[in-house]
C-alpha positions as YAML, in Angstrom:
chain: A
units: angstrom
residues:
- id: 1
  name: MET
  ca: [0.10, -0.13, 0.07]
- id: 2
  name: SER
  ca: [1.22, 3.39, -1.22]
- id: 3
  name: LEU
  ca: [1.82, 6.27, 1.35]
- id: 4
  name: MET
  ca: [-1.26, 8.17, 0.04]
- id: 5
  name: GLU
  ca: [-2.97, 5.51, 0.51]
- id: 6
  name: HIS
  ca: [-2.06, 4.87, 3.76]
- id: 7
  name: LYS
  ca: [-3.13, 8.45, 4.28]
- id: 8
  name: ASP
  ca: [-6.76, 8.01, 3.28]
- id: 9
  name: THR
  ca: [-6.92, 5.17, 6.38]
- id: 10
  name: THR
  ca: [-5.00, 7.50, 8.65]
- id: 11
  name: VAL
  ca: [-6.41, 10.64, 10.72]
- id: 12
  name: LEU
  ca: [-4.78, 13.42, 13.34]
- id: 13
  name: PHE
  ca: [-6.35, 14.74, 16.06]
- id: 14
  name: SER
  ca: [-5.04, 17.07, 18.54]
- id: 15
  name: CYS
  ca: [-6.11, 17.77, 22.38]
- id: 16
  name: ARG
  ca: [-5.59, 21.46, 23.12]
- id: 17
  name: ALA
  ca: [-2.42, 21.72, 25.10]
- id: 18
  name: SER
  ca: [-0.54, 20.25, 21.97]
- id: 19
  name: LYS
  ca: [-2.34, 22.02, 19.06]
- id: 20
  name: TYR
  ca: [0.59, 24.37, 18.40]
- id: 21
  name: LEU
  ca: [2.60, 21.26, 18.10]
- id: 22
  name: ALA
  ca: [0.40, 19.47, 16.12]
- id: 23
  name: GLU
  ca: [-0.72, 21.33, 13.45]
- id: 24
  name: LYS
  ca: [3.19, 21.60, 12.48]
- id: 25
  name: VAL
  ca: [3.13, 17.67, 12.69]
- id: 26
  name: ALA
  ca: [0.56, 17.91, 9.96]
- id: 27
  name: GLU
  ca: [1.89, 20.32, 7.57]
- id: 28
  name: VAL
  ca: [5.32, 18.33, 7.45]
- id: 29
  name: TYR
  ca: [2.99, 15.09, 7.25]
- id: 30
  name: GLU
  ca: [1.13, 16.96, 4.18]
- id: 31
  name: LYS
  ca: [-2.69, 16.08, 5.96]
- id: 32
  name: PRO
  ca: [-4.73, 18.32, 7.58]
- id: 33
  name: LEU
  ca: [-5.51, 17.41, 11.74]
- id: 34
  name: SER
  ca: [-8.67, 16.03, 11.66]
- id: 35
  name: GLU
  ca: [-11.93, 18.80, 13.55]
- id: 36
  name: SER
  ca: [-12.26, 18.11, 17.14]
- id: 37
  name: ILE
  ca: [-14.05, 19.93, 19.80]
- id: 38
  name: CYS
  ca: [-13.89, 20.46, 23.68]
- id: 39
  name: LEU
  ca: [-16.86, 21.52, 25.55]
- id: 40
  name: GLN
  ca: [-15.98, 23.23, 28.69]
- id: 41
  name: TYR
  ca: [-18.61, 23.48, 31.68]
- id: 42
  name: ALA
  ca: [-19.21, 26.01, 34.20]
- id: 43
  name: ASP
  ca: [-17.69, 23.81, 37.09]
- id: 44
  name: GLY
  ca: [-14.56, 23.04, 35.00]
- id: 45
  name: GLU
  ca: [-15.67, 19.34, 33.61]
- id: 46
  name: PHE
  ca: [-14.92, 18.98, 29.80]
- id: 47
  name: GLN
  ca: [-16.32, 17.05, 26.86]
- id: 48
  name: PRO
  ca: [-13.83, 16.50, 24.25]
- id: 49
  name: SER
  ca: [-15.66, 15.39, 20.64]
- id: 50
  name: LEU
  ca: [-14.51, 14.35, 17.57]
- id: 51
  name: GLU
  ca: [-16.09, 15.62, 14.57]
- id: 52
  name: GLU
  ca: [-14.93, 13.29, 12.00]
- id: 53
  name: GLY
  ca: [-15.78, 9.41, 11.32]
- id: 54
  name: VAL
  ca: [-13.28, 7.24, 12.36]
- id: 55
  name: ARG
  ca: [-14.23, 3.69, 12.04]
- id: 56
  name: GLY
  ca: [-12.02, 1.54, 10.60]
- id: 57
  name: LYS
  ca: [-9.24, 3.85, 10.73]
- id: 58
  name: ASP
  ca: [-5.62, 4.62, 12.68]
- id: 59
  name: VAL
  ca: [-6.42, 7.38, 14.97]
- id: 60
  name: PHE
  ca: [-3.38, 9.42, 16.27]
- id: 61
  name: ILE
  ca: [-3.74, 11.80, 18.91]
- id: 62
  name: ILE
  ca: [-1.42, 14.18, 19.65]
- id: 63
  name: GLN
  ca: [-1.14, 15.44, 23.60]
- id: 64
  name: SER
  ca: [1.75, 16.50, 25.93]
- id: 65
  name: THR
  ca: [0.90, 15.32, 29.26]
- id: 66
  name: PHE
  ca: [2.62, 18.36, 31.09]
- id: 67
  name: ALA
  ca: [0.61, 20.17, 34.12]
- id: 68
  name: PRO
  ca: [-2.16, 20.42, 34.41]
- id: 69
  name: ALA
  ca: [-3.70, 17.21, 35.18]
- id: 70
  name: ASP
  ca: [-6.44, 17.61, 32.85]
- id: 71
  name: ASN
  ca: [-4.00, 17.51, 29.92]
- id: 72
  name: ILE
  ca: [-3.76, 13.83, 30.76]
- id: 73
  name: MET
  ca: [-7.53, 13.39, 30.93]
- id: 74
  name: GLU
  ca: [-8.53, 15.09, 28.03]
- id: 75
  name: LEU
  ca: [-6.28, 12.44, 25.82]
- id: 76
  name: LEU
  ca: [-8.14, 9.99, 27.80]
- id: 77
  name: MET
  ca: [-11.24, 10.76, 27.06]
- id: 78
  name: MET
  ca: [-10.50, 11.69, 23.81]
- id: 79
  name: VAL
  ca: [-9.07, 7.65, 23.22]
- id: 80
  name: ASP
  ca: [-12.35, 6.50, 24.79]
- id: 81
  name: ALA
  ca: [-13.79, 8.75, 22.32]
- id: 82
  name: ALA
  ca: [-11.96, 7.06, 19.31]
- id: 83
  name: LYS
  ca: [-12.48, 3.55, 21.20]
- id: 84
  name: ARG
  ca: [-16.18, 3.88, 21.29]
- id: 85
  name: ALA
  ca: [-16.33, 4.89, 17.38]
- id: 86
  name: SER
  ca: [-14.67, 2.10, 15.48]
- id: 87
  name: ALA
  ca: [-11.30, 3.16, 15.53]
- id: 88
  name: LYS
  ca: [-9.57, 0.06, 14.12]
- id: 89
  name: SER
  ca: [-6.38, 1.44, 16.18]
- id: 90
  name: ILE
  ca: [-5.16, 4.03, 18.42]
- id: 91
  name: ILE
  ca: [-1.86, 5.61, 18.50]
- id: 92
  name: ALA
  ca: [-1.13, 8.21, 21.35]
- id: 93
  name: VAL
  ca: [1.56, 10.79, 20.40]
- id: 94
  name: ILE
  ca: [2.78, 11.98, 23.66]
- id: 95
  name: PRO
  ca: [5.65, 14.36, 22.92]
- id: 96
  name: TYR
  ca: [6.27, 15.03, 26.90]
- id: 97
  name: PHE
  ca: [5.46, 11.80, 28.93]
- id: 98
  name: GLY
  ca: [4.52, 13.98, 32.10]
- id: 99
  name: PHE
  ca: [4.97, 12.06, 35.65]
- id: 100
  name: ALA
  ca: [7.57, 10.06, 34.58]
- id: 101
  name: ARG
  ca: [10.40, 11.30, 37.04]
- id: 102
  name: GLN
  ca: [8.11, 9.36, 39.64]
- id: 103
  name: ASP
  ca: [9.13, 5.74, 37.82]
- id: 104
  name: ARG
  ca: [10.19, 4.02, 41.24]
- id: 105
  name: LYS
  ca: [9.32, 4.19, 45.15]
- id: 106
  name: ASP
  ca: [12.11, 6.26, 46.09]
- id: 107
  name: LYS
  ca: [10.54, 6.29, 49.95]
- id: 108
  name: PRO
  ca: [7.74, 3.86, 51.27]
- id: 109
  name: ARG
  ca: [4.30, 4.63, 50.85]
- id: 110
  name: VAL
  ca: [4.40, 6.53, 47.71]
- id: 111
  name: PRO
  ca: [2.96, 5.89, 44.36]
- id: 112
  name: ILE
  ca: [4.57, 4.89, 41.10]
- id: 113
  name: ALA
  ca: [2.50, 7.45, 38.60]
- id: 114
  name: ALA
  ca: [4.01, 6.59, 35.62]
- id: 115
  name: LYS
  ca: [3.15, 3.34, 36.08]
- id: 116
  name: LEU
  ca: [-0.17, 4.38, 36.71]
- id: 117
  name: ILE
  ca: [-0.40, 6.50, 33.81]
- id: 118
  name: THR
  ca: [0.59, 3.66, 31.57]
- id: 119
  name: ASP
  ca: [-2.52, 1.20, 32.91]
- id: 120
  name: LEU
  ca: [-4.75, 4.36, 32.52]
- id: 121
  name: LEU
  ca: [-3.77, 4.79, 28.78]
- id: 122
  name: GLN
  ca: [-4.01, 1.18, 28.27]
- id: 123
  name: ALA
  ca: [-7.13, 0.58, 29.96]
- id: 124
  name: ALA
  ca: [-8.87, 3.78, 27.46]
- id: 125
  name: GLY
  ca: [-7.60, 1.55, 24.38]
- id: 126
  name: VAL
  ca: [-4.36, 3.16, 23.37]
- id: 127
  name: ASN
  ca: [-2.78, 0.50, 21.07]
- id: 128
  name: ARG
  ca: [0.58, 1.88, 20.34]
- id: 129
  name: ILE
  ca: [2.62, 4.70, 22.05]
- id: 130
  name: ILE
  ca: [5.23, 7.28, 20.35]
- id: 131
  name: THR
  ca: [7.14, 9.28, 22.09]
- id: 132
  name: ILE
  ca: [10.41, 11.26, 22.67]
- id: 133
  name: ASP
  ca: [13.34, 10.99, 25.41]
- id: 134
  name: LEU
  ca: [11.95, 9.31, 28.18]
- id: 135
  name: HIS
  ca: [12.72, 10.01, 31.93]
- id: 136
  name: ALA
  ca: [13.58, 6.77, 31.99]
- id: 137
  name: ASP
  ca: [14.01, 3.97, 29.44]
- id: 138
  name: GLN
  ca: [12.50, 1.09, 31.39]
- id: 139
  name: ILE
  ca: [8.86, 3.07, 31.62]
- id: 140
  name: GLN
  ca: [9.08, 1.52, 27.91]
- id: 141
  name: GLY
  ca: [8.30, -1.80, 29.85]
- id: 142
  name: PHE
  ca: [5.40, -0.67, 32.10]
- id: 143
  name: PHE
  ca: [3.75, -1.00, 28.73]
- id: 144
  name: ASN
  ca: [2.47, -4.10, 27.27]
- id: 145
  name: ILE
  ca: [1.77, -2.42, 24.01]
- id: 146
  name: PRO
  ca: [4.27, -1.33, 21.60]
- id: 147
  name: VAL
  ca: [6.16, 1.76, 22.27]
- id: 148
  name: ASP
  ca: [8.27, 3.74, 19.75]
- id: 149
  name: HIS
  ca: [10.76, 6.04, 21.90]
- id: 150
  name: LEU
  ca: [12.60, 8.70, 19.90]
- id: 151
  name: TYR
  ca: [15.32, 10.48, 20.69]
- id: 152
  name: ALA
  ca: [16.13, 14.75, 20.30]
- id: 153
  name: SER
  ca: [19.64, 13.92, 19.41]
- id: 154
  name: SER
  ca: [18.28, 13.47, 15.87]
- id: 155
  name: ILE
  ca: [17.77, 17.22, 15.66]
- id: 156
  name: PHE
  ca: [20.66, 18.65, 18.26]
- id: 157
  name: ILE
  ca: [23.52, 16.53, 17.13]
- id: 158
  name: PRO
  ca: [23.22, 18.47, 13.22]
- id: 159
  name: TYR
  ca: [22.20, 21.59, 14.81]
- id: 160
  name: LEU
  ca: [25.82, 20.86, 17.01]
- id: 161
  name: ARG
  ca: [27.71, 20.20, 13.85]
- id: 162
  name: GLY
  ca: [26.46, 23.34, 12.40]
- id: 163
  name: LEU
  ca: [27.76, 25.13, 15.46]
- id: 164
  name: TYR
  ca: [31.21, 23.70, 15.81]
- id: 165
  name: ASP
  ca: [33.04, 23.38, 12.81]
- id: 166
  name: ASN
  ca: [35.32, 21.22, 15.25]
- id: 167
  name: VAL
  ca: [34.43, 19.21, 18.21]
- id: 168
  name: ASP
  ca: [37.82, 18.56, 19.06]
- id: 169
  name: ASN
  ca: [37.32, 21.15, 21.72]
- id: 170
  name: LEU
  ca: [33.93, 19.91, 22.98]
- id: 171
  name: LEU
  ca: [32.80, 18.38, 26.05]
- id: 172
  name: PHE
  ca: [29.31, 16.92, 27.27]
- id: 173
  name: ALA
  ca: [28.90, 17.62, 30.56]
- id: 174
  name: SER
  ca: [25.83, 15.68, 33.14]
- id: 175
  name: PRO
  ca: [23.99, 18.40, 35.99]
- id: 176
  name: ASP
  ca: [23.97, 15.13, 37.67]
- id: 177
  name: THR
  ca: [24.71, 11.53, 37.77]
- id: 178
  name: GLY
  ca: [21.55, 10.28, 36.86]
- id: 179
  name: GLY
  ca: [22.15, 11.91, 32.95]
- id: 180
  name: THR
  ca: [25.78, 10.28, 32.12]
- id: 181
  name: LYS
  ca: [24.34, 7.80, 30.66]
- id: 182
  name: ARG
  ca: [23.05, 10.46, 28.11]
- id: 183
  name: ALA
  ca: [25.88, 12.47, 28.18]
- id: 184
  name: ASN
  ca: [28.23, 9.54, 27.37]
- id: 185
  name: GLN
  ca: [26.02, 8.37, 24.42]
- id: 186
  name: TYR
  ca: [26.38, 12.07, 22.86]
- id: 187
  name: ALA
  ca: [30.11, 11.95, 23.27]
- id: 188
  name: LYS
  ca: [30.66, 8.77, 21.53]
- id: 189
  name: PHE
  ca: [28.88, 9.70, 18.88]
- id: 190
  name: LEU
  ca: [30.70, 12.68, 18.12]
- id: 191
  name: GLY
  ca: [34.13, 11.14, 19.47]
- id: 192
  name: THR
  ca: [34.28, 13.86, 22.45]
- id: 193
  name: GLY
  ca: [34.89, 13.41, 26.00]
- id: 194
  name: PHE
  ca: [32.45, 13.85, 28.93]
- id: 195
  name: VAL
  ca: [32.42, 15.38, 32.37]
- id: 196
  name: MET
  ca: [29.76, 15.00, 35.36]
- id: 197
  name: CYS
  ca: [28.36, 16.76, 38.24]
- id: 198
  name: TYR
  ca: [27.60, 15.24, 41.40]
- id: 199
  name: LYS
  ca: [24.92, 17.09, 43.51]
- id: 200
  name: HIS
  ca: [23.45, 16.25, 46.69]
- id: 201
  name: ARG
  ca: [19.90, 17.27, 46.99]
- id: 202
  name: GLU
  ca: [18.32, 17.63, 50.75]
- id: 203
  name: LYS
  ca: [14.63, 18.25, 49.41]
- id: 204
  name: PRO
  ca: [12.77, 17.73, 45.80]
- id: 205
  name: ASN
  ca: [14.33, 20.91, 43.44]
- id: 206
  name: ALA
  ca: [16.59, 22.13, 45.70]
- id: 207
  name: VAL
  ca: [20.53, 21.49, 45.66]
- id: 208
  name: ALA
  ca: [22.28, 21.42, 48.85]
- id: 209
  name: SER
  ca: [26.00, 20.73, 46.96]
- id: 210
  name: MET
  ca: [27.56, 20.20, 43.81]
- id: 211
  name: GLN
  ca: [30.83, 19.05, 42.62]
- id: 212
  name: LEU
  ca: [32.13, 18.65, 38.83]
- id: 213
  name: ILE
  ca: [34.22, 15.42, 38.31]
- id: 214
  name: GLY
  ca: [36.47, 16.14, 35.43]
- id: 215
  name: ASP
  ca: [38.70, 18.71, 33.64]
- id: 216
  name: VAL
  ca: [37.12, 21.65, 31.59]
- id: 217
  name: LYS
  ca: [39.69, 24.64, 31.43]
- id: 218
  name: GLY
  ca: [39.49, 25.57, 27.95]
- id: 219
  name: LYS
  ca: [36.60, 23.46, 26.72]
- id: 220
  name: ASP
  ca: [33.17, 24.19, 24.90]
- id: 221
  name: VAL
  ca: [31.05, 22.27, 27.41]
- id: 222
  name: VAL
  ca: [27.41, 21.64, 26.61]
- id: 223
  name: LEU
  ca: [25.29, 20.49, 29.25]
- id: 224
  name: VAL
  ca: [22.74, 17.97, 28.19]
- id: 225
  name: ASP
  ca: [19.09, 16.74, 30.09]
- id: 226
  name: ASP
  ca: [15.90, 15.42, 29.28]
- id: 227
  name: ILE
  ca: [14.24, 17.63, 31.46]
- id: 228
  name: ILE
  ca: [14.36, 21.60, 32.98]
- id: 229
  name: ASP
  ca: [11.78, 22.29, 35.30]
- id: 230
  name: THR
  ca: [12.95, 25.09, 37.99]
- id: 231
  name: GLY
  ca: [16.35, 25.34, 36.82]
- id: 232
  name: ASN
  ca: [18.15, 25.26, 39.91]
- id: 233
  name: THR
  ca: [20.38, 21.86, 39.09]
- id: 234
  name: LEU
  ca: [21.36, 23.24, 35.73]
- id: 235
  name: CYS
  ca: [22.08, 26.52, 36.15]
- id: 236
  name: LYS
  ca: [24.30, 25.78, 39.28]
- id: 237
  name: ALA
  ca: [26.25, 22.88, 37.26]
- id: 238
  name: ALA
  ca: [26.86, 25.81, 34.18]
- id: 239
  name: ASN
  ca: [28.06, 28.10, 36.96]
- id: 240
  name: LEU
  ca: [30.70, 25.57, 38.52]
- id: 241
  name: ILE
  ca: [31.82, 24.23, 34.76]
- id: 242
  name: LYS
  ca: [32.49, 28.07, 33.82]
- id: 243
  name: GLU
  ca: [33.84, 29.00, 37.54]
- id: 244
  name: GLU
  ca: [36.34, 25.81, 36.81]
- id: 245
  name: GLY
  ca: [37.83, 27.57, 33.27]
- id: 246
  name: ALA
  ca: [35.70, 26.56, 30.67]
- id: 247
  name: LYS
  ca: [35.60, 28.17, 27.55]
- id: 248
  name: SER
  ca: [31.71, 28.47, 26.76]
- id: 249
  name: VAL
  ca: [28.76, 26.41, 28.51]
- id: 250
  name: LYS
  ca: [25.79, 25.89, 26.63]
- id: 251
  name: ALA
  ca: [23.00, 23.01, 27.49]
- id: 252
  name: MET
  ca: [20.52, 20.66, 25.32]
- id: 253
  name: ILE
  ca: [17.32, 20.03, 27.22]
- id: 254
  name: THR
  ca: [14.54, 17.92, 25.50]
- id: 255
  name: HIS
  ca: [11.50, 19.27, 28.00]
- id: 256
  name: PRO
  ca: [11.24, 23.24, 28.98]
- id: 257
  name: VAL
  ca: [9.25, 22.65, 32.06]
- id: 258
  name: LEU
  ca: [11.00, 25.51, 33.06]
- id: 259
  name: SER
  ca: [8.38, 26.06, 36.41]
- id: 260
  name: GLY
  ca: [8.38, 29.61, 38.39]
- id: 261
  name: ASP
  ca: [11.47, 31.52, 37.51]
- id: 262
  name: ALA
  ca: [13.35, 29.21, 35.87]
- id: 263
  name: ILE
  ca: [13.97, 31.32, 32.54]
- id: 264
  name: GLU
  ca: [15.03, 34.19, 34.84]
- id: 265
  name: LYS
  ca: [17.55, 31.63, 36.38]
- id: 266
  name: ILE
  ca: [18.57, 30.57, 33.18]
- id: 267
  name: GLU
  ca: [19.23, 34.66, 32.24]
- id: 268
  name: ASN
  ca: [21.09, 35.11, 34.86]
- id: 269
  name: SER
  ca: [23.40, 32.24, 34.72]
- id: 270
  name: ALA
  ca: [26.60, 31.39, 33.15]
- id: 271
  name: ILE
  ca: [24.58, 29.68, 30.29]
- id: 272
  name: GLU
  ca: [25.13, 31.26, 26.74]
- id: 273
  name: GLU
  ca: [22.87, 29.12, 25.02]
- id: 274
  name: LEU
  ca: [19.87, 27.10, 25.98]
- id: 275
  name: LEU
  ca: [18.58, 24.49, 23.19]
- id: 276
  name: ILE
  ca: [15.23, 23.26, 23.75]
- id: 277
  name: THR
  ca: [12.41, 21.70, 21.90]
- id: 278
  name: ASP
  ca: [8.65, 22.67, 21.42]
- id: 279
  name: THR
  ca: [7.54, 18.94, 23.51]
- id: 280
  name: ILE
  ca: [6.15, 22.00, 26.07]
- id: 281
  name: PRO
  ca: [5.21, 25.47, 25.20]
- id: 282
  name: LEU
  ca: [7.81, 27.83, 25.97]
- id: 283
  name: LYS
  ca: [6.36, 30.47, 28.60]
- id: 284
  name: ARG
  ca: [7.95, 33.12, 27.08]
- id: 285
  name: GLU
  ca: [11.07, 34.15, 24.45]
- id: 286
  name: SER
  ca: [14.29, 34.80, 25.75]
- id: 287
  name: LYS
  ca: [17.66, 36.01, 23.95]
- id: 288
  name: LYS
  ca: [19.41, 33.35, 25.71]
- id: 289
  name: ILE
  ca: [16.51, 29.96, 24.54]
- id: 290
  name: LYS
  ca: [16.72, 28.69, 21.06]
- id: 291
  name: VAL
  ca: [13.68, 26.22, 20.17]
- id: 292
  name: LEU
  ca: [14.13, 23.46, 17.48]
- id: 293
  name: SER
  ca: [10.63, 21.84, 16.45]
- id: 294
  name: VAL
  ca: [10.41, 18.23, 17.15]
- id: 295
  name: ALA
  ca: [7.49, 18.15, 14.27]
- id: 296
  name: PRO
  ca: [9.54, 16.56, 11.38]
- id: 297
  name: LEU
  ca: [10.59, 13.76, 13.83]
- id: 298
  name: PHE
  ca: [7.12, 12.87, 14.68]
- id: 299
  name: ALA
  ca: [5.61, 13.02, 11.27]
- id: 300
  name: GLU
  ca: [8.54, 10.70, 10.06]
- id: 301
  name: ALA
  ca: [7.33, 8.62, 12.73]
- id: 302
  name: ILE
  ca: [3.86, 8.42, 12.00]
- id: 303
  name: ARG
  ca: [4.95, 8.01, 8.42]
- id: 304
  name: ARG
  ca: [6.75, 4.57, 9.54]
- id: 305
  name: VAL
  ca: [4.09, 3.10, 11.25]
- id: 306
  name: GLU
  ca: [1.85, 3.45, 8.72]
- id: 307
  name: CYS
  ca: [4.24, 2.32, 5.76]
- id: 308
  name: CYS
  ca: [5.30, -0.53, 8.52]
- id: 309
  name: GLU
  ca: [8.61, 0.56, 8.26]
- id: 310
  name: SER
  ca: [11.55, 0.15, 11.17]
- id: 311
  name: ILE
  ca: [11.98, 3.35, 13.12]
- id: 312
  name: ALA
  ca: [15.43, 1.59, 14.76]
- id: 313
  name: ASN
  ca: [17.42, 3.73, 12.54]
- id: 314
  name: LEU
  ca: [14.81, 7.10, 13.14]
- id: 315
  name: TYR
  ca: [17.47, 9.02, 14.46]
- id: 316
  name: GLU
  ca: [20.33, 11.55, 12.86]
- id: 317
  name: GLN
  ca: [19.00, 10.22, 9.33]
- id: 318
  name: SER
  ca: [15.74, 11.28, 9.78]
- id: 319
  name: VAL
  ca: [16.44, 14.69, 9.25]
- id: 320
  name: LYS
  ca: [18.22, 14.33, 6.17]
- id: 321
  name: HIS
  ca: [14.82, 12.98, 5.08]
- id: 322
  name: VAL
  ca: [13.58, 14.76, 1.67]
- id: 323
  name: GLY
  ca: [11.63, 17.36, 2.66]
- id: 324
  name: LEU
  ca: [12.01, 17.43, 6.27]
- id: 325
  name: GLN
  ca: [15.32, 19.20, 7.03]
- id: 326
  name: THR
  ca: [13.77, 22.59, 5.68]
- id: 327
  name: LYS
  ca: [10.93, 22.31, 8.26]
- id: 328
  name: PHE
  ca: [13.29, 23.61, 11.32]
...
């Protein structure tokens, strides 16, 4: 079956919070978003409605599940609506998978919220998940359905190659021990070294102390992480790296939660440029923040799912796909 024939049986929907991104995905995929509405009641209750028939079709619903929790609820309700309308399959495209930081019990009598969310999605009727840069890879194992896990390195690495003519002076850094694997993967791909910061927390979102492991003198350092929330850890790491003699400090973060005054902290830190994606809408613009779109990546993933093609190699090669590179 050709791609055009597949497109006849494919419908793209979006929940309200990710409409901005879904429109870009639809533009790259060259198929308009199907119409949906969401009635809002006076007490805060809402009711989404699919305004197009989906019987026997593959339904892709695009929604990031950042706060408030209404966003995950709206996605679940859209999935339920598609299931009750006799959709052939329902694929949830979740650029930012919320609650992913609660992937284990770190103390007694707390939930594993990431597992709860996966159970809710499957109970609602989701047949497949497409997401990017999960906080913990093992969350894929919480699902009993296929999970297509994409990586923002597909976007960041080409940008870095255009930014640095010579990567010999480049170092990747992890702002904490949990991100060392991610920083190491970038370093291996580009053939550079990496360093890490060791932090001690006394309570959530508060860094008590931090130490740098590795030599950064005279180096161009790029901090790598999946989520930036309050910005405390990232800014503290950047300032420490600069104090230790780094030539420059940049950062690449996939999901820009940017709670509270995080943007102000970035602007007042040693970070020269913060690269983020549009999995979450940016609260306000900043001269230090550059947004790269994941829309081409998700559009290509949707195409490959529909054409039953492998997405195992959907990394840097995907941005070189004809018609995608110009969409950034």
